[in-house]
Amino acid sequence: MLYFPRWKIFLIVAICVLGTILTLPNFLSRETLSALPNWYAHNRVNLGLDLRGGSHLLLEVDMGAVIRDRVEGLVDSARTQLRNDNVGYTAINPGDRGITVQLRDPAQADTAVRSLRQLANTIGGGPLGGGQPDLEVTASGGSVTARLSEIALRERATQAIEQSIEIVRRRIDETGVNEPTIARQGADRILVQLPGVEDPDRVKRLLGTTAKMTFRLVDVNADPSAGRAPPGTDILPSAEGGRAQSAYVIRKKVEVDGANLTNATAGSNPQTGEWVVNFEFDSIGARRFADVTRANVGRPFAIVLDNKVISAPVIREPITGGRGQISGSFTAADANDLAVLLRAGALPAPLKVIEERTVGPDLGADSIRAGLMAVGIGFVLVCTYMIAAYGLFGAFACFALLVNTVLTLAALSLLQATLTLPGIAGILLSLGLAVDANILINERVREETKKGRGVFGSVEAGFSRAYSTIVDANLTTAIKMAILFVLGTGAIKGFAVTITFGILISLFTATVLVRLMMVSWLRKTRPAALPV
């Protein structure tokens, strides 16, 4: 127990030195870090929103828009289905949760019900079936109603939230924000915390844009100034400002959907020097794009983003390569933001900012100073008690406590974890938990000394008999922290991580490092009595 071979001593010292090296980038200036290799300079602890400053946004998903999209799609699908089944109707009226079809012949009500039921999507179930249709179709007199069921509404709300969170995450990642917090809150809200964001307005624009892109033909025979769109068309405003006409008459039929885009990048036109966005389609989108441009040479083809025409170039020749270019009155920032939106994909519904808070860098710096002061005071108080109670062995424990803190920061740096105020509280609490092991050992050594054991026998018995208690205590704490990490979010996870690292590392510092220091002192001085 009290014998340390050379390789073990070398390994213990190497771990301590390596931990110190990994911790250093957190205390170096940006100028110094820029001269270091990237793999080393980037091993730093990321500061959370409360320490670094940044933006806190609470977004709400417009569930009404999700339902309206389904209802609008249901209107178009119902027209086609009823026509194919030879069911005559006078009108299809959209409602809040479904559509109502007015039949020419009430005798066709049963046929219309069967026809509309084919438009239902199956919810739930598995490979063997068992799902439920999302439409409730009923007939009353000369009309048939198809409404979204309650389970369909809940399913669509869940899907919209999950899809929105994924797309928000993609858009935030494209901006280069480190360690953002993106989590669901309640039934229809998303929490977004962005540490260190210097331009929160840009992020709000990115998150507030649905980015639903479609490619549709322009009706050149209609006049948008007439104020009324012909059947099958929409009058959409232009997003090009004064460079083009203020509105276009656009066909409702979507020729190519933006969902078929696979990539989008900002660039400049080598001929005009203007900023443009280059895009690429997948195989399905490339084939549709080629078919449309081949059949409509000489006609304007509108690129519609969130019901605004951002460009309406004339098709000069068939485009068969699956690639295209969006031009307009773009600045460099506009082109890059549009490319980010297209790469990340369209949101299933608009997001509305219902709460916004900004934490300034000065407030974050004050929090850091307060946190460091709390850790420093806690460290001094613990060390004062340990030295007063156990003398030299208490000083050994204090040095191990310092190494424990350094190795904890090294582990957080290596993982590039995010440190928040609760995380600093976790480090402070882990100081007290880490020193518990040394208290148990020292008390055991003191008891063995009182029993009349020799110097070396007391130290060996103290470590061997306290070891199982130390492991049990730390293991139970680690289990509780694991539960906090799994069930908690954001700052709670940071709190659990810092404490877990602290107590696990204390098994090394308290039972291995302290033992090495004690054994080295004992072999060097050969004392007649122990200083405890």
mmCIF file of C-alpha atoms in Angstrom, residues 64-77 97-99 116 118-122 133-135 148 152-153 156:
data_model
loop_
_atom_site.group_PDB
_atom_site.id
_atom_site.type_symbol
_atom_site.label_atom_id
_atom_site.label_comp_id
_atom_site.label_asym_id
_atom_site.label_seq_id
_atom_site.Cartn_x
_atom_site.Cartn_y
_atom_site.Cartn_z
ATOM 1 C CA GLY A 64 -52.599 28.184 -36.286
ATOM 2 C CA ALA A 65 -50.335 28.400 -39.339
ATOM 3 C CA VAL A 66 -49.591 24.672 -39.098
ATOM 4 C CA ILE A 67 -53.303 23.873 -39.182
ATOM 5 C CA ARG A 68 -53.952 26.373 -41.992
ATOM 6 C CA ASP A 69 -51.278 24.749 -44.153
ATOM 7 C CA ARG A 70 -52.911 21.344 -43.693
ATOM 8 C CA VAL A 71 -56.360 22.756 -44.448
ATOM 9 C CA GLU A 72 -55.109 24.546 -47.595
ATOM 10 C CA GLY A 73 -53.475 21.355 -48.791
ATOM 11 C CA LEU A 74 -56.695 19.529 -48.034
ATOM 12 C CA VAL A 75 -58.674 21.917 -50.291
ATOM 13 C CA ASP A 76 -56.419 21.238 -53.291
ATOM 14 C CA SER A 77 -56.351 17.488 -52.627
ATOM 15 C CA ARG A 97 -59.931 22.728 -38.605
ATOM 16 C CA GLY A 98 -61.113 21.331 -41.911
ATOM 17 C CA ILE A 99 -63.204 21.812 -45.041
ATOM 18 C CA LEU A 116 -62.449 12.339 -48.707
ATOM 19 C CA GLN A 118 -58.740 8.608 -48.783
ATOM 20 C CA LEU A 119 -57.063 11.963 -48.046
ATOM 21 C CA ALA A 120 -56.503 11.051 -44.385
ATOM 22 C CA ASN A 121 -53.026 10.376 -43.053
ATOM 23 C CA THR A 122 -52.446 7.597 -40.523
ATOM 24 C CA PRO A 133 -56.779 8.533 -39.489
ATOM 25 C CA ASP A 134 -56.196 12.231 -38.874
ATOM 26 C CA LEU A 135 -59.504 13.227 -40.526
ATOM 27 C CA LEU A 148 -58.791 17.257 -38.245
ATOM 28 C CA ALA A 152 -54.190 14.859 -35.227
ATOM 29 C CA LEU A 153 -53.930 18.343 -33.734
ATOM 30 C CA ARG A 156 -49.081 18.040 -35.599
#
